[in-house]
Amino acid sequence: MSLQHEVAEQFRILFLDRKHLLIRDEVQSRGTVDQTPLYPREMVKRALEVAACGIIMVHNHPSGDPTPSRADIELTRQLALALRQVNVAVHDHIIVGRNRLLSFSTEGLLP
């Protein structure tokens, strides 16, 4: 995956329809070597604009270690709660490291 080679964090959203088919793959923000800004309000707005029923969040850790930070876990929780209010499911949050991925779903970290 190309995100593993990025030198700055990039946060992407895969927007899915009700059959879990991809509607769009969009970069939501680009940041620095250790953070990228993301706003729940803007995420909800964009999900509604594209008529998404679900999303998968994907971002990279330029350090190469895909272990989620407290901020990653809290942001995922906030986004899942906000999106739930408009009936958009968060199916996963994947962190891309160097030659490794971490899935919040697999690790039991989704709220």
PDB file of C-alpha atoms in Angstrom:
ATOM      1  CA  MET A   1       0.000   0.000   0.000  1.00  0.00           C
ATOM      2  CA  SER A   2       1.412   3.382  -0.961  1.00  0.00           C
ATOM      3  CA  LEU A   3       0.531   4.970   2.394  1.00  0.00           C
ATOM      4  CA  GLN A   4       3.332   3.039   4.085  1.00  0.00           C
ATOM      5  CA  HIS A   5       5.870   5.176   2.213  1.00  0.00           C
ATOM      6  CA  GLU A   6       4.320   8.583   2.978  1.00  0.00           C
ATOM      7  CA  VAL A   7       6.492  10.875   5.122  1.00  0.00           C
ATOM      8  CA  ALA A   8       3.486  12.680   6.612  1.00  0.00           C
ATOM      9  CA  GLU A   9       0.234  11.330   8.012  1.00  0.00           C
ATOM     10  CA  GLN A  10      -2.627  11.073   5.556  1.00  0.00           C
ATOM     11  CA  PHE A  11      -6.194  10.246   6.563  1.00  0.00           C
ATOM     12  CA  ARG A  12      -8.405   8.593   3.946  1.00  0.00           C
ATOM     13  CA  ILE A  13     -12.042   7.572   4.052  1.00  0.00           C
ATOM     14  CA  LEU A  14     -13.574   4.763   2.034  1.00  0.00           C
ATOM     15  CA  PHE A  15     -17.280   5.559   1.672  1.00  0.00           C
ATOM     16  CA  LEU A  16     -19.512   2.503   1.216  1.00  0.00           C
ATOM     17  CA  ASP A  17     -23.067   2.001  -0.005  1.00  0.00           C
ATOM     18  CA  ARG A  18     -25.642  -0.185   1.760  1.00  0.00           C
ATOM     19  CA  LYS A  19     -24.195  -3.314   0.098  1.00  0.00           C
ATOM     20  CA  HIS A  20     -20.704  -2.361   1.332  1.00  0.00           C
ATOM     21  CA  LEU A  21     -19.553  -1.467  -2.188  1.00  0.00           C
ATOM     22  CA  LEU A  22     -17.091   1.392  -2.546  1.00  0.00           C
ATOM     23  CA  ILE A  23     -18.658   4.729  -3.474  1.00  0.00           C
ATOM     24  CA  ARG A  24     -15.539   6.863  -3.051  1.00  0.00           C
ATOM     25  CA  ASP A  25     -12.000   6.777  -1.688  1.00  0.00           C
ATOM     26  CA  GLU A  26     -11.048  10.258  -0.547  1.00  0.00           C
ATOM     27  CA  VAL A  27      -8.168  11.920   1.266  1.00  0.00           C
ATOM     28  CA  GLN A  28      -9.748  13.810   4.158  1.00  0.00           C
ATOM     29  CA  SER A  29      -6.586  15.425   5.462  1.00  0.00           C
ATOM     30  CA  ARG A  30      -2.826  15.510   5.278  1.00  0.00           C
ATOM     31  CA  GLY A  31      -0.757  16.330   8.312  1.00  0.00           C
ATOM     32  CA  THR A  32       2.719  16.184   9.750  1.00  0.00           C
ATOM     33  CA  VAL A  33       5.014  13.310  10.696  1.00  0.00           C
ATOM     34  CA  ASP A  34       2.914  12.478  13.753  1.00  0.00           C
ATOM     35  CA  GLN A  35      -0.585  13.914  13.374  1.00  0.00           C
ATOM     36  CA  THR A  36      -3.259  15.004  10.953  1.00  0.00           C
ATOM     37  CA  PRO A  37      -6.304  17.143  11.741  1.00  0.00           C
ATOM     38  CA  LEU A  38      -9.723  15.600  11.268  1.00  0.00           C
ATOM     39  CA  TYR A  39     -13.080  17.100  12.172  1.00  0.00           C
ATOM     40  CA  PRO A  40     -16.078  14.869  12.975  1.00  0.00           C
ATOM     41  CA  ARG A  41     -18.511  17.517  11.691  1.00  0.00           C
ATOM     42  CA  GLU A  42     -16.844  17.523   8.266  1.00  0.00           C
ATOM     43  CA  MET A  43     -16.792  13.720   8.159  1.00  0.00           C
ATOM     44  CA  VAL A  44     -20.519  13.514   8.876  1.00  0.00           C
ATOM     45  CA  LYS A  45     -21.214  16.190   6.276  1.00  0.00           C
ATOM     46  CA  ARG A  46     -19.189  14.386   3.600  1.00  0.00           C
ATOM     47  CA  ALA A  47     -20.736  10.987   4.375  1.00  0.00           C
ATOM     48  CA  LEU A  48     -24.187  12.494   3.895  1.00  0.00           C
ATOM     49  CA  GLU A  49     -23.148  14.275   0.675  1.00  0.00           C
ATOM     50  CA  VAL A  50     -22.061  11.009  -0.950  1.00  0.00           C
ATOM     51  CA  ALA A  51     -25.017   9.055   0.526  1.00  0.00           C
ATOM     52  CA  ALA A  52     -22.732   6.628   2.358  1.00  0.00           C
ATOM     53  CA  CYS A  53     -24.186   3.947   4.607  1.00  0.00           C
ATOM     54  CA  GLY A  54     -20.800   2.956   5.993  1.00  0.00           C
ATOM     55  CA  ILE A  55     -17.169   3.972   6.055  1.00  0.00           C
ATOM     56  CA  ILE A  56     -13.716   2.540   6.566  1.00  0.00           C
ATOM     57  CA  MET A  57     -11.108   4.948   7.913  1.00  0.00           C
ATOM     58  CA  VAL A  58      -7.486   4.503   6.855  1.00  0.00           C
ATOM     59  CA  HIS A  59      -4.446   6.457   7.943  1.00  0.00           C
ATOM     60  CA  ASN A  60      -0.715   5.904   8.077  1.00  0.00           C
ATOM     61  CA  HIS A  61       1.929   6.204  10.765  1.00  0.00           C
ATOM     62  CA  PRO A  62       5.114   7.461   9.083  1.00  0.00           C
ATOM     63  CA  SER A  63       7.101   6.029  12.012  1.00  0.00           C
ATOM     64  CA  GLY A  64       6.284   2.581  10.623  1.00  0.00           C
ATOM     65  CA  ASP A  65       4.603   1.375  13.838  1.00  0.00           C
ATOM     66  CA  PRO A  66       0.836   0.915  13.305  1.00  0.00           C
ATOM     67  CA  THR A  67       0.063   0.778  17.043  1.00  0.00           C
ATOM     68  CA  PRO A  68      -2.838   3.186  17.671  1.00  0.00           C
ATOM     69  CA  SER A  69      -2.233   6.188  19.901  1.00  0.00           C
ATOM     70  CA  ARG A  70      -4.729   7.318  22.532  1.00  0.00           C
ATOM     71  CA  ALA A  71      -5.666  10.097  20.103  1.00  0.00           C
ATOM     72  CA  ASP A  72      -6.347   7.527  17.341  1.00  0.00           C
ATOM     73  CA  ILE A  73      -8.615   5.539  19.652  1.00  0.00           C
ATOM     74  CA  GLU A  74     -10.456   8.627  20.917  1.00  0.00           C
ATOM     75  CA  LEU A  75     -10.938  10.055  17.414  1.00  0.00           C
ATOM     76  CA  THR A  76     -12.345   6.730  16.229  1.00  0.00           C
ATOM     77  CA  ARG A  77     -14.762   6.708  19.152  1.00  0.00           C
ATOM     78  CA  GLN A  78     -15.892  10.297  18.475  1.00  0.00           C
ATOM     79  CA  LEU A  79     -16.366   9.674  14.755  1.00  0.00           C
ATOM     80  CA  ALA A  80     -18.257   6.422  15.298  1.00  0.00           C
ATOM     81  CA  LEU A  81     -20.629   8.134  17.740  1.00  0.00           C
ATOM     82  CA  ALA A  82     -21.198  11.113  15.430  1.00  0.00           C
ATOM     83  CA  LEU A  83     -21.759   8.943  12.357  1.00  0.00           C
ATOM     84  CA  ARG A  84     -24.069   6.595  14.250  1.00  0.00           C
ATOM     85  CA  GLN A  85     -26.415   9.563  14.781  1.00  0.00           C
ATOM     86  CA  VAL A  86     -26.970   9.743  11.003  1.00  0.00           C
ATOM     87  CA  ASN A  87     -27.064   5.957  10.441  1.00  0.00           C
ATOM     88  CA  VAL A  88     -23.584   5.641   8.950  1.00  0.00           C
ATOM     89  CA  ALA A  89     -21.661   2.633  10.271  1.00  0.00           C
ATOM     90  CA  VAL A  90     -17.926   2.608  10.915  1.00  0.00           C
ATOM     91  CA  HIS A  91     -16.779  -0.799   9.667  1.00  0.00           C
ATOM     92  CA  ASP A  92     -13.100  -0.386  10.452  1.00  0.00           C
ATOM     93  CA  HIS A  93     -10.206   1.961  11.066  1.00  0.00           C
ATOM     94  CA  ILE A  94      -6.976   0.690   9.564  1.00  0.00           C
ATOM     95  CA  ILE A  95      -3.579   2.079  10.467  1.00  0.00           C
ATOM     96  CA  VAL A  96      -0.872   1.506   7.894  1.00  0.00           C
ATOM     97  CA  GLY A  97       2.687   1.077   9.139  1.00  0.00           C
ATOM     98  CA  ARG A  98       5.789  -0.062   7.336  1.00  0.00           C
ATOM     99  CA  ASN A  99       4.943  -3.547   6.018  1.00  0.00           C
ATOM    100  CA  ARG A 100       2.231  -3.942   8.685  1.00  0.00           C
ATOM    101  CA  LEU A 101      -1.409  -2.996   9.157  1.00  0.00           C
ATOM    102  CA  LEU A 102      -3.541  -2.739  12.273  1.00  0.00           C
ATOM    103  CA  SER A 103      -7.308  -3.164  12.048  1.00  0.00           C
ATOM    104  CA  PHE A 104      -9.416  -1.683  14.842  1.00  0.00           C
ATOM    105  CA  SER A 105     -12.109  -4.221  13.987  1.00  0.00           C
ATOM    106  CA  THR A 106      -9.763  -7.197  14.297  1.00  0.00           C
ATOM    107  CA  GLU A 107      -8.239  -5.832  17.511  1.00  0.00           C
ATOM    108  CA  GLY A 108     -11.670  -5.200  19.098  1.00  0.00           C
ATOM    109  CA  LEU A 109     -11.084  -1.438  19.267  1.00  0.00           C
ATOM    110  CA  LEU A 110     -14.236  -0.233  17.486  1.00  0.00           C
ATOM    111  CA  PRO A 111     -16.850   1.295  19.795  1.00  0.00           C
TER     112      PRO A 111
END
